[in-house]
PDB file of C-alpha atoms in Angstrom:
ATOM      1  CA  UNK A   1      -6.350 -93.058 -49.537  1.00 59.00           C
ATOM      2  CA  UNK A   2      -8.612 -90.066 -50.571  1.00 62.00           C
ATOM      3  CA  UNK A   3      -7.182 -86.673 -50.030  1.00 62.00           C
ATOM      4  CA  UNK A   4      -9.474 -84.041 -47.868  1.00 63.00           C
ATOM      5  CA  UNK A   5     -10.881 -81.403 -49.868  1.00 67.00           C
ATOM      6  CA  UNK A   6      -9.879 -78.033 -48.378  1.00 68.00           C
ATOM      7  CA  UNK A   7     -13.244 -75.595 -47.985  1.00 69.00           C
ATOM      8  CA  UNK A   8     -13.465 -72.736 -50.358  1.00 69.00           C
ATOM      9  CA  UNK A   9     -12.670 -68.936 -48.966  1.00 68.00           C
ATOM     10  CA  UNK A  10     -16.263 -68.287 -49.145  1.00 67.00           C
ATOM     11  CA  UNK A  11     -17.057 -70.980 -46.916  1.00 74.00           C
ATOM     12  CA  UNK A  12     -14.177 -70.058 -44.471  1.00 66.00           C
ATOM     13  CA  UNK A  13     -15.878 -66.454 -44.244  1.00 67.00           C
ATOM     14  CA  UNK A  14     -19.521 -67.568 -43.868  1.00 72.00           C
ATOM     15  CA  UNK A  15     -17.958 -69.932 -40.617  1.00 72.00           C
ATOM     16  CA  UNK A  16     -16.157 -67.160 -39.042  1.00 73.00           C
ATOM     17  CA  UNK A  17     -19.256 -64.784 -39.362  1.00 70.00           C
ATOM     18  CA  UNK A  18     -21.599 -67.881 -37.774  1.00 71.00           C
ATOM     19  CA  UNK A  19     -18.885 -68.169 -35.159  1.00 69.00           C
ATOM     20  CA  UNK A  20     -19.249 -64.364 -34.257  1.00 64.00           C
ATOM     21  CA  UNK A  21     -23.077 -64.308 -34.581  1.00 67.00           C
ATOM     22  CA  UNK A  22     -23.558 -67.206 -32.005  1.00 67.00           C
ATOM     23  CA  UNK A  23     -20.694 -65.746 -29.571  1.00 63.00           C
ATOM     24  CA  UNK A  24     -22.857 -62.563 -28.987  1.00 57.00           C
ATOM     25  CA  UNK A  25     -20.128 -60.169 -29.821  1.00 52.00           C
ATOM     26  CA  UNK A  26     -20.338 -57.689 -32.714  1.00 52.00           C
ATOM     27  CA  UNK A  27     -17.585 -55.691 -34.587  1.00 52.00           C
ATOM     28  CA  UNK A  28     -18.528 -52.568 -36.885  1.00 53.00           C
ATOM     29  CA  UNK A  29     -15.956 -50.157 -38.231  1.00 53.00           C
ATOM     30  CA  UNK A  30     -17.546 -46.887 -39.530  1.00 60.00           C
ATOM     31  CA  UNK A  31     -15.609 -43.491 -40.848  1.00 68.00           C
ATOM     32  CA  UNK A  32     -17.855 -40.864 -41.215  1.00 71.00           C
ATOM     33  CA  UNK A  33     -17.301 -38.074 -43.616  1.00 76.00           C
ATOM     34  CA  UNK A  34     -16.071 -34.769 -42.347  1.00 78.00           C
ATOM     35  CA  UNK A  35     -18.895 -32.404 -41.170  1.00 73.00           C
ATOM     36  CA  UNK A  36     -21.412 -35.142 -41.658  1.00 73.00           C
ATOM     37  CA  UNK A  37     -22.543 -35.036 -38.102  1.00 76.00           C
ATOM     38  CA  UNK A  38     -24.654 -31.851 -37.247  1.00 73.00           C
ATOM     39  CA  UNK A  39     -26.853 -30.624 -34.553  1.00 75.00           C
ATOM     40  CA  UNK A  40     -29.606 -32.423 -35.678  1.00 76.00           C
ATOM     41  CA  UNK A  41     -27.903 -35.498 -35.291  1.00 75.00           C
ATOM     42  CA  UNK A  42     -27.313 -34.959 -31.780  1.00 78.00           C
ATOM     43  CA  UNK A  43     -29.874 -35.750 -28.804  1.00 81.00           C
ATOM     44  CA  UNK A  44     -30.350 -33.413 -26.176  1.00 80.00           C
ATOM     45  CA  UNK A  45     -27.691 -33.130 -23.460  1.00 75.00           C
ATOM     46  CA  UNK A  46     -25.423 -35.728 -25.869  1.00 75.00           C
ATOM     47  CA  UNK A  47     -22.752 -33.105 -25.321  1.00 79.00           C
ATOM     48  CA  UNK A  48     -21.770 -32.324 -21.650  1.00 77.00           C
ATOM     49  CA  UNK A  49     -19.065 -30.017 -20.012  1.00 77.00           C
ATOM     50  CA  UNK A  50     -16.947 -32.990 -19.600  1.00 78.00           C
ATOM     51  CA  UNK A  51     -16.643 -33.891 -23.659  1.00 79.00           C
ATOM     52  CA  UNK A  52     -15.660 -30.250 -24.094  1.00 81.00           C
ATOM     53  CA  UNK A  53     -12.001 -29.359 -23.817  1.00 82.00           C
ATOM     54  CA  UNK A  54     -10.759 -26.125 -22.043  1.00 82.00           C
ATOM     55  CA  UNK A  55     -11.260 -23.137 -24.286  1.00 77.00           C
ATOM     56  CA  UNK A  56     -13.408 -25.362 -27.299  1.00 78.00           C
ATOM     57  CA  UNK A  57     -16.330 -22.805 -26.985  1.00 80.00           C
ATOM     58  CA  UNK A  58     -15.147 -19.321 -27.396  1.00 80.00           C
ATOM     59  CA  UNK A  59     -17.360 -16.301 -28.029  1.00 75.00           C
ATOM     60  CA  UNK A  60     -16.879 -16.348 -31.657  1.00 78.00           C
ATOM     61  CA  UNK A  61     -18.763 -20.027 -31.338  1.00 79.00           C
ATOM     62  CA  UNK A  62     -21.652 -18.451 -29.719  1.00 81.00           C
ATOM     63  CA  UNK A  63     -24.672 -16.825 -31.491  1.00 80.00           C
ATOM     64  CA  UNK A  64     -25.600 -13.156 -30.065  1.00 79.00           C
ATOM     65  CA  UNK A  65     -27.736 -13.580 -26.591  1.00 77.00           C
ATOM     66  CA  UNK A  66     -27.110 -17.184 -27.017  1.00 77.00           C
ATOM     67  CA  UNK A  67     -26.119 -17.314 -23.038  1.00 79.00           C
ATOM     68  CA  UNK A  68     -28.503 -15.672 -20.790  1.00 74.00           C
ATOM     69  CA  UNK A  69     -28.677 -15.164 -17.000  1.00 75.00           C
ATOM     70  CA  UNK A  70     -30.750 -18.112 -16.716  1.00 78.00           C
ATOM     71  CA  UNK A  71     -27.821 -20.591 -18.212  1.00 78.00           C
ATOM     72  CA  UNK A  72     -25.289 -19.379 -15.886  1.00 80.00           C
ATOM     73  CA  UNK A  73     -24.687 -20.697 -12.491  1.00 79.00           C
ATOM     74  CA  UNK A  74     -24.793 -18.351  -9.483  1.00 79.00           C
ATOM     75  CA  UNK A  75     -21.464 -16.355  -9.015  1.00 77.00           C
ATOM     76  CA  UNK A  76     -19.723 -18.027 -12.187  1.00 78.00           C
ATOM     77  CA  UNK A  77     -19.191 -14.721 -13.464  1.00 79.00           C
ATOM     78  CA  UNK A  78     -17.007 -12.465 -11.544  1.00 78.00           C
ATOM     79  CA  UNK A  79     -14.707  -9.699 -12.215  1.00 74.00           C
ATOM     80  CA  UNK A  80     -11.985 -11.695 -13.516  1.00 78.00           C
ATOM     81  CA  UNK A  81     -14.049 -13.072 -16.029  1.00 79.00           C
ATOM     82  CA  UNK A  82     -14.787  -9.783 -17.593  1.00 81.00           C
ATOM     83  CA  UNK A  83     -12.790  -7.557 -19.914  1.00 79.00           C
ATOM     84  CA  UNK A  84     -12.015  -3.905 -18.688  1.00 78.00           C
ATOM     85  CA  UNK A  85     -14.769  -1.648 -19.329  1.00 76.00           C
ATOM     86  CA  UNK A  86     -17.162  -4.682 -20.908  1.00 77.00           C
ATOM     87  CA  UNK A  87     -19.915  -3.966 -18.499  1.00 79.00           C
ATOM     88  CA  UNK A  88     -21.351  -0.121 -18.830  1.00 76.00           C
ATOM     89  CA  UNK A  89     -24.804   1.218 -17.773  1.00 73.00           C
ATOM     90  CA  UNK A  90     -26.579   0.201 -21.052  1.00 77.00           C
ATOM     91  CA  UNK A  91     -25.991  -3.842 -19.781  1.00 77.00           C
ATOM     92  CA  UNK A  92     -27.211  -2.929 -16.183  1.00 79.00           C
ATOM     93  CA  UNK A  93     -30.841  -3.203 -15.538  1.00 78.00           C
ATOM     94  CA  UNK A  94     -32.382  -0.537 -13.745  1.00 78.00           C
ATOM     95  CA  UNK A  95     -32.106  -0.943  -9.890  1.00 75.00           C
ATOM     96  CA  UNK A  96     -30.095  -4.305 -10.337  1.00 75.00           C
ATOM     97  CA  UNK A  97     -27.372  -2.899  -8.371  1.00 80.00           C
ATOM     98  CA  UNK A  98     -27.869  -1.765  -4.782  1.00 74.00           C
ATOM     99  CA  UNK A  99     -25.669  -0.422  -2.205  1.00 72.00           C
ATOM    100  CA  UNK A 100     -24.813  -4.099  -0.791  1.00 75.00           C
ATOM    101  CA  UNK A 101     -23.748  -5.158  -3.919  1.00 76.00           C
ATOM    102  CA  UNK A 102     -20.520  -2.385  -3.795  1.00 80.00           C
ATOM    103  CA  UNK A 103     -17.691  -2.856  -1.625  1.00 76.00           C
ATOM    104  CA  UNK A 104     -17.007   0.095   0.810  1.00 72.00           C
ATOM    105  CA  UNK A 105     -14.762   2.711  -1.183  1.00 69.00           C
ATOM    106  CA  UNK A 106     -15.167   0.794  -4.562  1.00 73.00           C
ATOM    107  CA  UNK A 107     -16.558   4.015  -5.904  1.00 76.00           C
ATOM    108  CA  UNK A 108     -14.828   7.514  -5.582  1.00 71.00           C
ATOM    109  CA  UNK A 109     -16.306  10.933  -6.510  1.00 64.00           C
ATOM    110  CA  UNK A 110     -13.825  10.434  -9.761  1.00 68.00           C
ATOM    111  CA  UNK A 111     -15.669   7.598 -10.820  1.00 73.00           C
ATOM    112  CA  UNK A 112     -18.983   9.654 -11.379  1.00 70.00           C
ATOM    113  CA  UNK A 113     -19.871  11.503 -14.219  1.00 70.00           C
ATOM    114  CA  UNK A 114     -20.420  15.256 -13.665  1.00 64.00           C
ATOM    115  CA  UNK A 115     -23.983  16.057 -11.964  1.00 61.00           C
ATOM    116  CA  UNK A 116     -24.495  12.183 -11.103  1.00 64.00           C
ATOM    117  CA  UNK A 117     -25.022  13.206  -7.549  1.00 59.00           C
ATOM    118  CA  UNK A 118     -27.670  15.837  -6.690  1.00 59.00           C
ATOM    119  CA  UNK A 119     -25.978  18.794  -4.679  1.00 54.00           C
ATOM    120  CA  UNK A 120     -27.649  17.853  -1.331  1.00 51.00           C
ATOM    121  CA  UNK A 121     -25.354  14.565  -1.514  1.00 55.00           C
ATOM    122  CA  UNK A 122     -22.397  15.672  -3.504  1.00 53.00           C
ATOM    123  CA  UNK A 123     -19.102  15.361  -1.545  1.00 55.00           C
ATOM    124  CA  UNK A 124     -17.878  18.620   0.421  1.00 64.00           C
ATOM    125  CA  UNK A 125     -19.807  21.398   1.884  1.00 79.00           C
ATOM    126  CA  UNK A 126     -23.538  22.356   0.805  1.00 85.00           C
ATOM    127  CA  UNK A 127     -22.767  26.079   1.110  1.00 93.00           C
ATOM    128  CA  UNK A 128     -19.732  28.416   2.387  1.00 96.00           C
ATOM    129  CA  UNK A 129     -18.805  32.132   2.627  1.00 96.00           C
ATOM    130  CA  UNK A 130     -16.307  34.330   3.571  1.00 96.00           C
ATOM    131  CA  UNK A 131     -17.837  37.167   5.502  1.00 96.00           C
ATOM    132  CA  UNK A 132     -16.735  40.488   6.159  1.00 94.00           C
ATOM    133  CA  UNK A 133     -16.939  42.026   9.757  1.00 93.00           C
ATOM    134  CA  UNK A 134     -19.772  44.240   8.499  1.00 94.00           C
ATOM    135  CA  UNK A 135     -21.629  41.057   7.589  1.00 95.00           C
ATOM    136  CA  UNK A 136     -21.525  41.382   3.872  1.00 96.00           C
ATOM    137  CA  UNK A 137     -20.331  38.393   1.255  1.00 96.00           C
ATOM    138  CA  UNK A 138     -16.737  38.486   0.221  1.00 94.00           C
ATOM    139  CA  UNK A 139     -17.073  38.051  -3.526  1.00 94.00           C
ATOM    140  CA  UNK A 140     -15.379  35.663  -5.774  1.00 94.00           C
ATOM    141  CA  UNK A 141     -12.007  36.387  -7.078  1.00 93.00           C
ATOM    142  CA  UNK A 142     -11.142  35.214 -10.786  1.00 93.00           C
ATOM    143  CA  UNK A 143      -7.978  33.025 -10.322  1.00 94.00           C
ATOM    144  CA  UNK A 144      -8.623  32.072  -6.785  1.00 93.00           C
ATOM    145  CA  UNK A 145     -10.865  29.394  -5.195  1.00 91.00           C
ATOM    146  CA  UNK A 146     -14.448  30.424  -4.738  1.00 93.00           C
ATOM    147  CA  UNK A 147     -15.173  32.310  -1.256  1.00 94.00           C
ATOM    148  CA  UNK A 148     -18.755  31.688  -1.490  1.00 95.00           C
ATOM    149  CA  UNK A 149     -21.381  29.191  -2.386  1.00 93.00           C
ATOM    150  CA  UNK A 150     -24.958  28.582  -2.171  1.00 93.00           C
ATOM    151  CA  UNK A 151     -25.454  31.821   0.014  1.00 95.00           C
ATOM    152  CA  UNK A 152     -26.707  34.851  -1.231  1.00 95.00           C
ATOM    153  CA  UNK A 153     -26.446  38.374  -0.125  1.00 95.00           C
ATOM    154  CA  UNK A 154     -30.290  38.252   1.495  1.00 95.00           C
ATOM    155  CA  UNK A 155     -29.484  34.774   3.504  1.00 97.00           C
ATOM    156  CA  UNK A 156     -27.005  36.720   5.795  1.00 97.00           C
ATOM    157  CA  UNK A 157     -28.134  39.703   8.362  1.00 97.00           C
ATOM    158  CA  UNK A 158     -26.722  41.131  11.412  1.00 96.00           C
ATOM    159  CA  UNK A 159     -28.387  40.419  14.465  1.00 94.00           C
ATOM    160  CA  UNK A 160     -31.205  42.078  15.871  1.00 93.00           C
ATOM    161  CA  UNK A 161     -31.112  45.812  17.655  1.00 87.00           C
ATOM    162  CA  UNK A 162     -29.204  45.677  20.661  1.00 88.00           C
ATOM    163  CA  UNK A 163     -27.249  42.498  19.794  1.00 91.00           C
ATOM    164  CA  UNK A 164     -26.068  43.306  16.389  1.00 94.00           C
ATOM    165  CA  UNK A 165     -22.454  43.649  17.344  1.00 96.00           C
ATOM    166  CA  UNK A 166     -20.708  40.361  17.135  1.00 95.00           C
ATOM    167  CA  UNK A 167     -23.844  38.351  15.883  1.00 98.00           C
ATOM    168  CA  UNK A 168     -24.251  37.043  12.294  1.00 98.00           C
ATOM    169  CA  UNK A 169     -27.603  35.438  11.381  1.00 97.00           C
ATOM    170  CA  UNK A 170     -28.237  33.188   8.445  1.00 97.00           C
ATOM    171  CA  UNK A 171     -31.682  32.192   6.759  1.00 95.00           C
ATOM    172  CA  UNK A 172     -33.646  31.162   3.587  1.00 91.00           C
ATOM    173  CA  UNK A 173     -30.767  29.420   2.307  1.00 91.00           C
ATOM    174  CA  UNK A 174     -33.013  26.844   0.763  1.00 88.00           C
ATOM    175  CA  UNK A 175     -32.065  23.849   2.998  1.00 89.00           C
ATOM    176  CA  UNK A 176     -31.930  23.147   6.475  1.00 90.00           C
ATOM    177  CA  UNK A 177     -28.251  22.675   7.632  1.00 92.00           C
ATOM    178  CA  UNK A 178     -27.367  19.754   9.460  1.00 91.00           C
ATOM    179  CA  UNK A 179     -24.354  21.100  10.904  1.00 93.00           C
ATOM    180  CA  UNK A 180     -22.099  24.218  10.396  1.00 95.00           C
ATOM    181  CA  UNK A 181     -18.258  24.982  11.026  1.00 96.00           C
ATOM    182  CA  UNK A 182     -16.981  28.779  11.522  1.00 97.00           C
ATOM    183  CA  UNK A 183     -13.230  30.035  11.635  1.00 95.00           C
ATOM    184  CA  UNK A 184     -12.077  33.264  12.111  1.00 93.00           C
ATOM    185  CA  UNK A 185     -10.722  35.123   9.136  1.00 91.00           C
ATOM    186  CA  UNK A 186      -7.149  36.825  10.296  1.00 84.00           C
ATOM    187  CA  UNK A 187      -5.934  37.882   6.848  1.00 82.00           C
ATOM    188  CA  UNK A 188      -4.459  41.508   7.514  1.00 68.00           C
ATOM    189  CA  UNK A 189      -5.968  41.306  11.186  1.00 64.00           C
ATOM    190  CA  UNK A 190      -5.101  44.021  13.479  1.00 70.00           C
ATOM    191  CA  UNK A 191      -3.164  42.695  16.554  1.00 66.00           C
ATOM    192  CA  UNK A 192      -6.434  43.690  18.690  1.00 62.00           C
ATOM    193  CA  UNK A 193      -8.457  40.854  16.503  1.00 70.00           C
ATOM    194  CA  UNK A 194      -6.308  38.271  17.051  1.00 77.00           C
ATOM    195  CA  UNK A 195      -7.739  37.286  20.331  1.00 86.00           C
ATOM    196  CA  UNK A 196     -11.627  37.111  18.697  1.00 91.00           C
ATOM    197  CA  UNK A 197     -13.223  33.632  19.186  1.00 94.00           C
ATOM    198  CA  UNK A 198     -16.111  32.495  16.914  1.00 95.00           C
ATOM    199  CA  UNK A 199     -18.876  30.099  17.333  1.00 96.00           C
ATOM    200  CA  UNK A 200     -21.545  28.848  15.465  1.00 97.00           C
ATOM    201  CA  UNK A 201     -24.906  27.421  16.445  1.00 96.00           C
ATOM    202  CA  UNK A 202     -27.588  25.668  14.066  1.00 96.00           C
ATOM    203  CA  UNK A 203     -31.323  25.528  14.455  1.00 94.00           C
ATOM    204  CA  UNK A 204     -32.915  22.415  16.007  1.00 90.00           C
ATOM    205  CA  UNK A 205     -36.395  23.685  16.234  1.00 89.00           C
ATOM    206  CA  UNK A 206     -35.815  26.446  18.902  1.00 87.00           C
ATOM    207  CA  UNK A 207     -35.097  30.011  18.833  1.00 90.00           C
ATOM    208  CA  UNK A 208     -31.521  30.662  18.503  1.00 92.00           C
ATOM    209  CA  UNK A 209     -31.876  34.142  19.951  1.00 92.00           C
ATOM    210  CA  UNK A 210     -30.837  37.618  18.807  1.00 95.00           C
ATOM    211  CA  UNK A 211     -31.752  36.443  15.350  1.00 95.00           C
ATOM    212  CA  UNK A 212     -34.943  37.792  13.382  1.00 94.00           C
ATOM    213  CA  UNK A 213     -37.240  34.516  12.578  1.00 93.00           C
ATOM    214  CA  UNK A 214     -36.672  34.798   8.795  1.00 94.00           C
ATOM    215  CA  UNK A 215     -33.166  34.173   9.649  1.00 95.00           C
ATOM    216  CA  UNK A 216     -32.795  31.777  12.402  1.00 95.00           C
ATOM    217  CA  UNK A 217     -31.089  28.729  10.478  1.00 95.00           C
ATOM    218  CA  UNK A 218     -27.622  29.443  11.945  1.00 97.00           C
ATOM    219  CA  UNK A 219     -26.024  31.969  14.086  1.00 97.00           C
ATOM    220  CA  UNK A 220     -22.378  33.206  14.356  1.00 98.00           C
ATOM    221  CA  UNK A 221     -21.190  35.035  17.210  1.00 97.00           C
ATOM    222  CA  UNK A 222     -17.581  36.568  17.883  1.00 96.00           C
ATOM    223  CA  UNK A 223     -16.437  37.947  21.150  1.00 95.00           C
ATOM    224  CA  UNK A 224     -13.307  39.114  22.530  1.00 92.00           C
ATOM    225  CA  UNK A 225     -11.612  36.129  24.098  1.00 90.00           C
ATOM    226  CA  UNK A 226     -10.075  38.301  26.726  1.00 89.00           C
ATOM    227  CA  UNK A 227     -12.865  40.193  27.822  1.00 91.00           C
ATOM    228  CA  UNK A 228     -15.904  38.374  26.472  1.00 92.00           C
ATOM    229  CA  UNK A 229     -17.482  41.408  25.132  1.00 94.00           C
ATOM    230  CA  UNK A 230     -19.237  41.039  21.519  1.00 95.00           C
ATOM    231  CA  UNK A 231     -16.964  42.198  18.756  1.00 93.00           C
ATOM    232  CA  UNK A 232     -17.519  42.064  14.966  1.00 94.00           C
ATOM    233  CA  UNK A 233     -14.890  40.274  13.028  1.00 92.00           C
ATOM    234  CA  UNK A 234     -14.257  38.193   9.798  1.00 93.00           C
ATOM    235  CA  UNK A 235     -15.145  34.889   9.488  1.00 95.00           C
ATOM    236  CA  UNK A 236     -15.538  31.974   7.092  1.00 96.00           C
ATOM    237  CA  UNK A 237     -18.189  29.245   7.506  1.00 97.00           C
ATOM    238  CA  UNK A 238     -19.074  26.026   6.197  1.00 97.00           C
ATOM    239  CA  UNK A 239     -22.506  24.603   5.788  1.00 95.00           C
ATOM    240  CA  UNK A 240     -23.377  20.387   5.586  1.00 89.00           C
ATOM    241  CA  UNK A 241     -26.265  19.058   4.816  1.00 77.00           C
TER     242      UNK A 241
END
């Protein structure tokens, strides 16, 4: 009986290859050298967010100005994603932040550089003064809080003739006060002066009365609380704008 001749190794490989080809399946084993695939080998959109692990892309991997506002989703960057002091005035476009973008109370006076606010909108009174009974301004004293601000000697006169007692008139202030507050100054006051009552009126387009036209911005009257008679007295006044 004749012995069957075994196929050669080459024939076995050829048959296996033919079977694979006829079955429609293919296999490939490719090992790419390190760093052999660059950006030029990737089609647009080939690497999506889902293919990046968290923290894979850091600031060091981004070129300067690579990420602009157009590449950020709305509200994707909030305060928690910004380092302290990372956004200063040089990084904010003029008029890009309005009052609607700032929470109430988020900015206090201490957060503003000196001179940021004009005098008319700075916190506190627009002007104030400590006034002597004879109608003169009490000067500031070194080492103590100011007694006068924004008011000059020519801005204050006693009332018109016949009504000068207890009447003090303000004008030429450089601004129109929206309101004013007055308080008696009873430092070293005699017992007879402790019953005095002070009141203030601010011009709203009418003649305040007993004041010259040049000093019709505000009027202070002082009277005896017991008799109602006009009487000179010392007082403090604050003007708000």
